[in-house]
Each structure stands twice: as C-alpha cells, then as structure tokens.
Short mmCIF file of C-alpha atoms in Angstrom, two decimals:
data_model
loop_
_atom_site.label_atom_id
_atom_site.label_comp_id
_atom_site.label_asym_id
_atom_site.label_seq_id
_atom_site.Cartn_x
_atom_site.Cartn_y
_atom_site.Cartn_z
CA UNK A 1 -70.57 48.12 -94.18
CA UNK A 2 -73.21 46.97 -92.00
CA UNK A 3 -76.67 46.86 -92.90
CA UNK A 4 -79.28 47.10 -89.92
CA UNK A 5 -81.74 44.23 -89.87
CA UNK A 6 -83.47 42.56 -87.15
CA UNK A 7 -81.77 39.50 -87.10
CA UNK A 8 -80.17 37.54 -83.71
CA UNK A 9 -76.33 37.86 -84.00
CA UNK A 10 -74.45 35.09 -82.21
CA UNK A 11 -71.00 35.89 -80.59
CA UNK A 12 -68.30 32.77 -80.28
CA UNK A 13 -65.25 33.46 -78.76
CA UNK A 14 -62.72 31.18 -79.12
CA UNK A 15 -60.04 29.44 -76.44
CA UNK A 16 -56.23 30.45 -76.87
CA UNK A 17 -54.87 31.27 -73.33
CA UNK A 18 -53.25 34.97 -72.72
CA UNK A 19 -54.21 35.60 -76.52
CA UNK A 20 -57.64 35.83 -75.14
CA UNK A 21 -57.36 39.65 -73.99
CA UNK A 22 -57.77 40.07 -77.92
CA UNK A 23 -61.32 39.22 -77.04
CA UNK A 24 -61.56 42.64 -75.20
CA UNK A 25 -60.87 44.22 -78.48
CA UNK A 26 -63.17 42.40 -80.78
CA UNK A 27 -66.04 43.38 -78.94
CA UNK A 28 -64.96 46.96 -78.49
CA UNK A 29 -64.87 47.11 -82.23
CA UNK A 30 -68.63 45.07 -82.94
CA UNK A 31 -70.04 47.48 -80.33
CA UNK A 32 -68.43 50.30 -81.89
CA UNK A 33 -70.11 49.24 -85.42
CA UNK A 34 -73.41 48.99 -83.59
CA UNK A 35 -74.08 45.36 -84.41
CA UNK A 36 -75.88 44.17 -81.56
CA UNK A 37 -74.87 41.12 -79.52
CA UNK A 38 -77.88 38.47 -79.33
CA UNK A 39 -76.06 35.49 -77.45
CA UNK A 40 -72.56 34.33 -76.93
CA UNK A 41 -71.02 31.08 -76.51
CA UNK A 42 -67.24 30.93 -75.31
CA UNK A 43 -65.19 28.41 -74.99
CA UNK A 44 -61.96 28.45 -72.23
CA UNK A 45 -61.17 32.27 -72.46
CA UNK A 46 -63.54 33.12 -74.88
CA UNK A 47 -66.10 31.62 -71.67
CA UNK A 48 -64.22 34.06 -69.61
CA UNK A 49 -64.15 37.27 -71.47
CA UNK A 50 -67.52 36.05 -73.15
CA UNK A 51 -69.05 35.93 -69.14
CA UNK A 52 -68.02 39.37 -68.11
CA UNK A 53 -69.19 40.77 -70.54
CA UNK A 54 -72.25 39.43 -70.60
CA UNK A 55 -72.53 40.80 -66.80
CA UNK A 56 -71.93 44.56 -68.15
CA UNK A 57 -68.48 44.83 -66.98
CA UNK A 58 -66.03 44.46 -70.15
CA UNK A 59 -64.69 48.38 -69.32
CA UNK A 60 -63.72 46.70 -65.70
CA UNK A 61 -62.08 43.70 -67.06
CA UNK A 62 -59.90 45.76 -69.62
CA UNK A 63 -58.86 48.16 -67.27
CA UNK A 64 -57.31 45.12 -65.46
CA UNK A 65 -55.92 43.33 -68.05
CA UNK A 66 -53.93 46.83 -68.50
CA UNK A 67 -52.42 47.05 -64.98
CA UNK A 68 -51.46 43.20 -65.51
CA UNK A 69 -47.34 42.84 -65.23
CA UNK A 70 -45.37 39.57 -64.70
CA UNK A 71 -45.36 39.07 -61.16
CA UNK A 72 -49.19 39.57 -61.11
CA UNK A 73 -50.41 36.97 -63.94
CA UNK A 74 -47.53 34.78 -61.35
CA UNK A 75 -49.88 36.01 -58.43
CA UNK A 76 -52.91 34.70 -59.55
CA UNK A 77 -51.59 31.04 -59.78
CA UNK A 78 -52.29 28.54 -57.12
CA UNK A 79 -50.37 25.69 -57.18
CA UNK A 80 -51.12 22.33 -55.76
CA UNK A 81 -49.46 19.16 -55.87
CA UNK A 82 -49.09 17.14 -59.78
CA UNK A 83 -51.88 14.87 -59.13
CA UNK A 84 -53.87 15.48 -61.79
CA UNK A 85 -53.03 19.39 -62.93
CA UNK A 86 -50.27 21.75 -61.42
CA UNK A 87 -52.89 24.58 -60.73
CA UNK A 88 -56.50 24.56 -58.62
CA UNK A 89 -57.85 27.54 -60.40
CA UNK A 90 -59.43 28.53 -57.53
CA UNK A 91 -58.58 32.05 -57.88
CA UNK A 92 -60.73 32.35 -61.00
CA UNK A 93 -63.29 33.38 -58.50
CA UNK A 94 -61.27 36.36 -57.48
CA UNK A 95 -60.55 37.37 -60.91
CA UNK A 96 -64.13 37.05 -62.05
CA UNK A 97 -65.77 38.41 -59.16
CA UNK A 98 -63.22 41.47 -58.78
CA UNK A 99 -65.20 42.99 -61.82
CA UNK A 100 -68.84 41.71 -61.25
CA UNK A 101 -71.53 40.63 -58.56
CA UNK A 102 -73.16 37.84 -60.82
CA UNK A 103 -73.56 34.24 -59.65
CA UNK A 104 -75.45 32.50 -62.16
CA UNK A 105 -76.22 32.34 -65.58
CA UNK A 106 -79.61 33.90 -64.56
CA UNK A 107 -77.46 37.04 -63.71
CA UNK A 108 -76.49 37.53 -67.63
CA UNK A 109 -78.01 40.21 -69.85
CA UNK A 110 -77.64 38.32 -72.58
CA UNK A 111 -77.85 34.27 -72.57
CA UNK A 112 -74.42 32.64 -72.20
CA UNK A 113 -73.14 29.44 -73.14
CA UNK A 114 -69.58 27.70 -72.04
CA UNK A 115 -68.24 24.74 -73.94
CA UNK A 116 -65.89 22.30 -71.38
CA UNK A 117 -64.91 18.67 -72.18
CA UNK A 118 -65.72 15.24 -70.66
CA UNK A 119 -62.10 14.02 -69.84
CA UNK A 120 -63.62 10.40 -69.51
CA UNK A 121 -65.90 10.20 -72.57
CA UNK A 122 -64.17 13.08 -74.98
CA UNK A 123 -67.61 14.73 -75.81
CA UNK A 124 -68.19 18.49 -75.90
CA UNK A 125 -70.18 19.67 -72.75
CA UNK A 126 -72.18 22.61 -72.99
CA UNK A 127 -72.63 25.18 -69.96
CA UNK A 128 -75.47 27.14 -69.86
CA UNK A 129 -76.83 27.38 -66.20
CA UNK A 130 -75.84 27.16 -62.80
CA UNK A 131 -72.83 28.48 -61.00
CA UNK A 132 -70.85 31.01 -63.42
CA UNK A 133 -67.63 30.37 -61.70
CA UNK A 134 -67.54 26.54 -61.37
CA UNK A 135 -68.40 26.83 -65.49
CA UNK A 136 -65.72 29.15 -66.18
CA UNK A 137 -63.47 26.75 -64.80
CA UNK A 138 -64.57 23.81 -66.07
CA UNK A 139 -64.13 25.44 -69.62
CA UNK A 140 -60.66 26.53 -68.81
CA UNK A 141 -59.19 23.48 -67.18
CA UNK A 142 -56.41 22.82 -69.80
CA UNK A 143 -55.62 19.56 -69.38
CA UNK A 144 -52.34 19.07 -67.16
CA UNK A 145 -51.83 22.33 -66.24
CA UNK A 146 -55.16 23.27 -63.96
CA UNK A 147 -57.10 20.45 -62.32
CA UNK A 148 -60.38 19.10 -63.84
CA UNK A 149 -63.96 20.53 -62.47
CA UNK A 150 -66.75 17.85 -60.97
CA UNK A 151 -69.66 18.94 -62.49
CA UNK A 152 -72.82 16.80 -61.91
CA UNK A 153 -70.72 13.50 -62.11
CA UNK A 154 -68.66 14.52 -65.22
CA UNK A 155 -65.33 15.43 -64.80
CA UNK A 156 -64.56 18.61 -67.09
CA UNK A 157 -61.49 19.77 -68.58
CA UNK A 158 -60.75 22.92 -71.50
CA UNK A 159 -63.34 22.97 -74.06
CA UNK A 160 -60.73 23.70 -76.92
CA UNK A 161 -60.15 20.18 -77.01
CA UNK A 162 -63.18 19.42 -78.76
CA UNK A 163 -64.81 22.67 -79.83
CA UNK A 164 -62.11 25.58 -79.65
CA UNK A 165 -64.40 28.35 -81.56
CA UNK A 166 -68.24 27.39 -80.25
CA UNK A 167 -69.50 27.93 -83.70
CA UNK A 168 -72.38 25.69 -83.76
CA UNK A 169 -73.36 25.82 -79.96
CA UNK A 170 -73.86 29.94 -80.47
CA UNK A 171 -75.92 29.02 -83.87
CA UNK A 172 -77.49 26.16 -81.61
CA UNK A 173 -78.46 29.20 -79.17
CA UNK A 174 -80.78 30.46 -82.10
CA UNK A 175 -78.43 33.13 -83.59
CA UNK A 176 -78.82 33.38 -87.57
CA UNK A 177 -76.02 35.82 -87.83
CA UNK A 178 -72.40 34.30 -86.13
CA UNK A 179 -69.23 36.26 -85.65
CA UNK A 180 -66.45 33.95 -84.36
CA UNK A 181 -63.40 35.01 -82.89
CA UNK A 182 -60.52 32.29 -84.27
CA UNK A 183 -57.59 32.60 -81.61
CA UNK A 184 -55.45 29.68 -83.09
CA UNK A 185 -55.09 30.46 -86.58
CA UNK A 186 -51.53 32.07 -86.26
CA UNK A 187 -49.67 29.49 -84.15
CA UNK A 188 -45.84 29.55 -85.15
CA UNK A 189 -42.74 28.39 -84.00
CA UNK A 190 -39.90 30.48 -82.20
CA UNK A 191 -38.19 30.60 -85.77
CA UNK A 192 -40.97 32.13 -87.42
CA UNK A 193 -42.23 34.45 -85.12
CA UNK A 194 -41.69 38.36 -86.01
CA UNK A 195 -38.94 40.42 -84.31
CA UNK A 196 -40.57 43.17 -82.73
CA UNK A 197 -41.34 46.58 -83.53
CA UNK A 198 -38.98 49.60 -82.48
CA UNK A 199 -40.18 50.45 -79.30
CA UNK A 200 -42.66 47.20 -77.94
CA UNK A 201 -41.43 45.41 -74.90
CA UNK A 202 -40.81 41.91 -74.90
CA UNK A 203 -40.77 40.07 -71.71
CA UNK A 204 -37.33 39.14 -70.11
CA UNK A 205 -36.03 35.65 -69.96
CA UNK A 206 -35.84 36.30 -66.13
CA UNK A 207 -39.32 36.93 -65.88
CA UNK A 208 -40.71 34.04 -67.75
CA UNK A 209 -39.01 31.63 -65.52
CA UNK A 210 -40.39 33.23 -62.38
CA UNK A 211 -43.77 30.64 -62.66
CA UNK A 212 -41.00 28.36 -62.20
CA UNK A 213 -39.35 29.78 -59.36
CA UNK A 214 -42.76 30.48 -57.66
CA UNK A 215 -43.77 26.39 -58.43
CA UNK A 216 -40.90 25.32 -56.72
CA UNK A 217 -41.35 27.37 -53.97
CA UNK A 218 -44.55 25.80 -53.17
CA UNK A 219 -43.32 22.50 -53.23
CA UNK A 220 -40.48 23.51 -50.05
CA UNK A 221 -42.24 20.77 -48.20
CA UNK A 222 -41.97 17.98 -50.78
CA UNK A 223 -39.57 15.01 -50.93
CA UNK A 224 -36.17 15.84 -52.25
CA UNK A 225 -36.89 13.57 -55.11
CA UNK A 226 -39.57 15.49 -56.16
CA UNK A 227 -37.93 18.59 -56.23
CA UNK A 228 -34.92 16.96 -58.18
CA UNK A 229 -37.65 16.11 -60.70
CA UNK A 230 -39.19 19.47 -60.82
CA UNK A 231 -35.57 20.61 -61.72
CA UNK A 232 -34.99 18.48 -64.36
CA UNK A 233 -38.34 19.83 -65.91
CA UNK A 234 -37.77 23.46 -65.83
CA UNK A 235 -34.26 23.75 -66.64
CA UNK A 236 -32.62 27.31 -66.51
CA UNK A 237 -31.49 27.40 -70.38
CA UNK A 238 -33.16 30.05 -72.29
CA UNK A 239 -32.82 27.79 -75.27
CA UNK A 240 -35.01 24.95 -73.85
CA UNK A 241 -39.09 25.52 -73.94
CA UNK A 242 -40.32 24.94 -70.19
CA UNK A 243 -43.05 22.54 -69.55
CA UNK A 244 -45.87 25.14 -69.97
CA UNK A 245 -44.32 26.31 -72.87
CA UNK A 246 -44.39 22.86 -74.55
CA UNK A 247 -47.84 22.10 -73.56
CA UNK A 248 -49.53 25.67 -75.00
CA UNK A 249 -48.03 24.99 -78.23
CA UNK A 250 -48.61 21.37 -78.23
CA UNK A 251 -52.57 22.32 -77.63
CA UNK A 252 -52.46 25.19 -79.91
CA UNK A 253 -51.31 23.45 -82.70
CA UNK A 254 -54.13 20.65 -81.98
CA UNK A 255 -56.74 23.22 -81.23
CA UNK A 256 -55.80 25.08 -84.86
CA UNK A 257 -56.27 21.46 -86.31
CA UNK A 258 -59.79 21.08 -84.90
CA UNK A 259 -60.69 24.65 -85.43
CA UNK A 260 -59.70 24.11 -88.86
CA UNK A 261 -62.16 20.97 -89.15
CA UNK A 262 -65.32 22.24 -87.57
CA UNK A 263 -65.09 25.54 -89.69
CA UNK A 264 -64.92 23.73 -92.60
CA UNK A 265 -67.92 21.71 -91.40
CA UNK A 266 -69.83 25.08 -89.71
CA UNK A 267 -68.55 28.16 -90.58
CA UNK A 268 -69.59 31.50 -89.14
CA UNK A 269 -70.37 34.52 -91.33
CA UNK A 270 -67.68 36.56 -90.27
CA UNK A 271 -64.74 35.34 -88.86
CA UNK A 272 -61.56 37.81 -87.07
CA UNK A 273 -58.28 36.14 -86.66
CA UNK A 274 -55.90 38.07 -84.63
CA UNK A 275 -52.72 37.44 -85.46
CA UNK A 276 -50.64 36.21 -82.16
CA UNK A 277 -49.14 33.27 -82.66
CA UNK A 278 -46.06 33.99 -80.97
CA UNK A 279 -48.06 34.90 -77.64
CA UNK A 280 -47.28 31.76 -74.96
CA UNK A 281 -49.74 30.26 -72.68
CA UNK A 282 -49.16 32.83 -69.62
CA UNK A 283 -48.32 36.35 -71.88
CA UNK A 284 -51.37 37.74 -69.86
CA UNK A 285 -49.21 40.45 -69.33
CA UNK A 286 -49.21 41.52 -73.74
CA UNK A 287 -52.78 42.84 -73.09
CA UNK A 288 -52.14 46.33 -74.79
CA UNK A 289 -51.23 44.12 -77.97
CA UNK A 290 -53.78 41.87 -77.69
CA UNK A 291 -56.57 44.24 -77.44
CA UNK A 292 -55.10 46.59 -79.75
CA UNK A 293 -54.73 43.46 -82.58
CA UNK A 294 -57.90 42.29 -81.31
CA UNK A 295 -60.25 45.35 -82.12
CA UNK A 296 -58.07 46.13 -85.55
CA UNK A 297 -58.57 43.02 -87.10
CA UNK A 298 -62.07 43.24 -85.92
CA UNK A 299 -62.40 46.24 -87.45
CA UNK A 300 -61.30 44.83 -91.37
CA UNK A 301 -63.57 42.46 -91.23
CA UNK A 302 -66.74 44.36 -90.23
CA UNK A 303 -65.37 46.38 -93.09
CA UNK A 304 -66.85 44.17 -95.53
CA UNK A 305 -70.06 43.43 -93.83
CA UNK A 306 -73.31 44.08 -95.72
CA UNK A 307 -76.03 41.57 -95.06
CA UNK A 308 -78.29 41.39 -97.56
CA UNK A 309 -81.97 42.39 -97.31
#
C-alpha cells in the first residue's frame, strides 16, 4: 500500500484519443488513495484531461463525458476544407471552457506541462505557459485529421508523435515520484478484439458513419469532383475501416512503438495500462467504460505501492 512521505509525485498522462476519458478514472482512484498530485505533464488528451483538472474541475468534466452520445462527440467537430487537417479544433475552447474559467497556465493549482510536436523539425515541444487553449490544441492536433497550431513561429501538431506518455518532461518538472498513465499498450486489431459482455452497448454501424455523413455535408458547396473523392474515401461497407479509422490505428500502433522505447529508456515508478485497445479514435461516447477501466486498473497498481523510507 502506500506509504506517506513527503516526496513530489509527478502525474503523466498519456495521448490515445476517446481512450482518454480513462484518464478521469485514474485520477479518481490516486485521489482516492490519497497520494497527492505534485505536477502533471499531458500529452494530446492526457494535456486535456491533465488541464482540467489541474483547474479544479475533473467532477465537471466527468459529468460530461457521461451525457456524451454519438451525435454529440459528431457536434463538437468543425470541419474545414482538406488543406492541411479535416478539423479546426476550434471548439476545444467550448469544451474546455464549458467546465472552467482559466486562461493561462498561471490559472493552474498545480504546474502543468503539454507536450506538442514541431511538424517541420520533428522535436518534442514542451507547453508550459501562455494561453491554455491554444496549448491544448497544439498537443492534440493529430496530424491529418485537425489542423496544426502557430505557436511562436513553430507549427505544432499531436505530441504522441514524439513523446506519447510525458515521462521525462513530468520528472523534468522536478517530480521524484512518476505515475504514468500508458493509453497505447492494448492496441489490437478488429480480429482480436473481445466480444462484449452481456448487457454493454456497442455503437451501431449507422452511427459510426454519421462523422461521415456530417463531413460531407459541409462540403455541399464544393466541386463535384471533390465530393466524388470524399465518396470514394468513406465508402458505406461496414467491412471497410473509414479514413479516421485507418489513421487512429495507424498512430496507435506507432505511438505504442515509441511508448515502448522511451519507457524502456525512462520509466515511471508506477505505470496503469487500461486495457482499450479496441476503442477507435472518436468512441468519446464509451466514457462509462473508460472511466470505469480507467480507475480499476488504477486501483491494482496502487495496490502494490509501498515506497520505501
């Protein structure tokens, strides 16, 4: 169990998309332990979740992620035309400030760090003051699918490409203690993935491909050509993986390759795993499951916690 000491413990919470919500859970279960929380440093979700958070406002952000169905996780996308992602992210400022009044990293009660890429150079940027929102979504730009952020002169993309569990930048942040929240570690194909339990839901086909439906929509104005192309790229077969589908698990599967590099290299002293591979990119909608696997998995590991004296 764990053994009360005065020493700084250093929260990093990993990237992985709509498996993020298992975030929620992992801190619900650290706090529940009493094991303080020193710093944090988050990287694309884990900068999201990690921010709240930090603001006081976790209980806010759950109770949302609880309400979320289908049609809102579709609501909260803004598309713009495929010049260089298929989403603005603007709306990032809605969802953060919906639970919280805080601007800038000065506005954290506990220091905050957010880990976003140079799409020019490749090398890991870290976040730590300024504008919260503009950081946020510079961490969570996955490449392709939101634009990149300007961000003084740099142009910033996800920070899972380079540094998908912020390991060292939390230990960098002068924690001596670091729990690390590994969102990748389960990635698995449609073949391998579990059936479900008697009694969870499982999303529709329908439902998956209304992103589509609501992308096309936006392009009613566009050339006729571009639509046709749109087409070809979402096509209506259940059997073949959409776009998005393709490029989560494509960056999953890279992400769990880095992860499993820089772990090797700097690993934290406890690190939680939740197990939801099978989750796609935009399953914001699973957060009961997330949370739930999130918190219980937190939960074994703290288990075996005792730090020595």
């Amino acid at each position: 169990m764990w053994k009360k000491k005065k020493k700084k413990v250093g929260l990093a919470l990993g990237s992985g998309s709509a498996r993020g919500w298992s975030h929620i859970g992992a801190i619900e279960a650290i706090e529940e332990a009493g094991i303080p929380i020193h710093c944090i440093a988050g990287t694309s979700i884990g900068a999201f979740v990690g921010a709240v958070y930090a603001t006081g406002d976790l209980p806010s952000l759950k109770e949302f992620a609880l309400q979320m169905d289908w049609k809102k996780v579709v609501s909260y996308f803004d598309v713009v035309f495929p010049k260089s992602g298929f989403m603005d992210g603007k709306k990032v400022h809605d969802l953060f400030s919906m639970h919280t009044e805080a601007k800038t990293f000065a506005d954290f009660k506990i220091p905050v760090s957010m880990v976003a890429t140079n799409v020019e150079t490749g090398k890991k940027v870290i976040i730590n003051s300024g504008n919260i929102i503009e950081s946020i979504r510079a961490s969570i730009s996955v490449p392709g699918v939101f634009t990149p952020v300007r961000r003084d002169g740099e142009w910033l993309v996800d920070g899972g490409l380079v540094d998908p569990i912020p390991v060292s930048v939390v230990k960098e942040m002068g924690a001596d203690f670091v729990i690390a929240v590994d969102l990748n570690s389960d990635i698995v194909s449609p073949e391998k993935q579990e059936q479900p339990q008697s009694g969870e839901k499982t999303m529709p086909q329908k439902q998956r491909h209304d992103i589509i439906q609501r992308i096309s929509a936006q392009y009613n104005h566009a050339e006729k050509a571009v639509l046709s192309q749109i087409n070809r790229w979402f096509p209506p077969s259940p059997k073949t993986p959409n776009i998005f589908d393709i490029m989560g698990s494509s960056i999953g599967i890279m992400q769990r390759q880095v992860s499993m590099i820089n772990l090797a290299v700097d690993p934290p002293d406890v690190l939680i795993q939740p197990r939801l591979g099978d989750l796609k990119m935009f399953d914001f909608d699973q957060a009961e499951r997330s949370i739930k696997e999130g918190y219980e998995q937190t939960k074994i590991q703290l288990e075996k916690i005792e730090i020595p004296v």
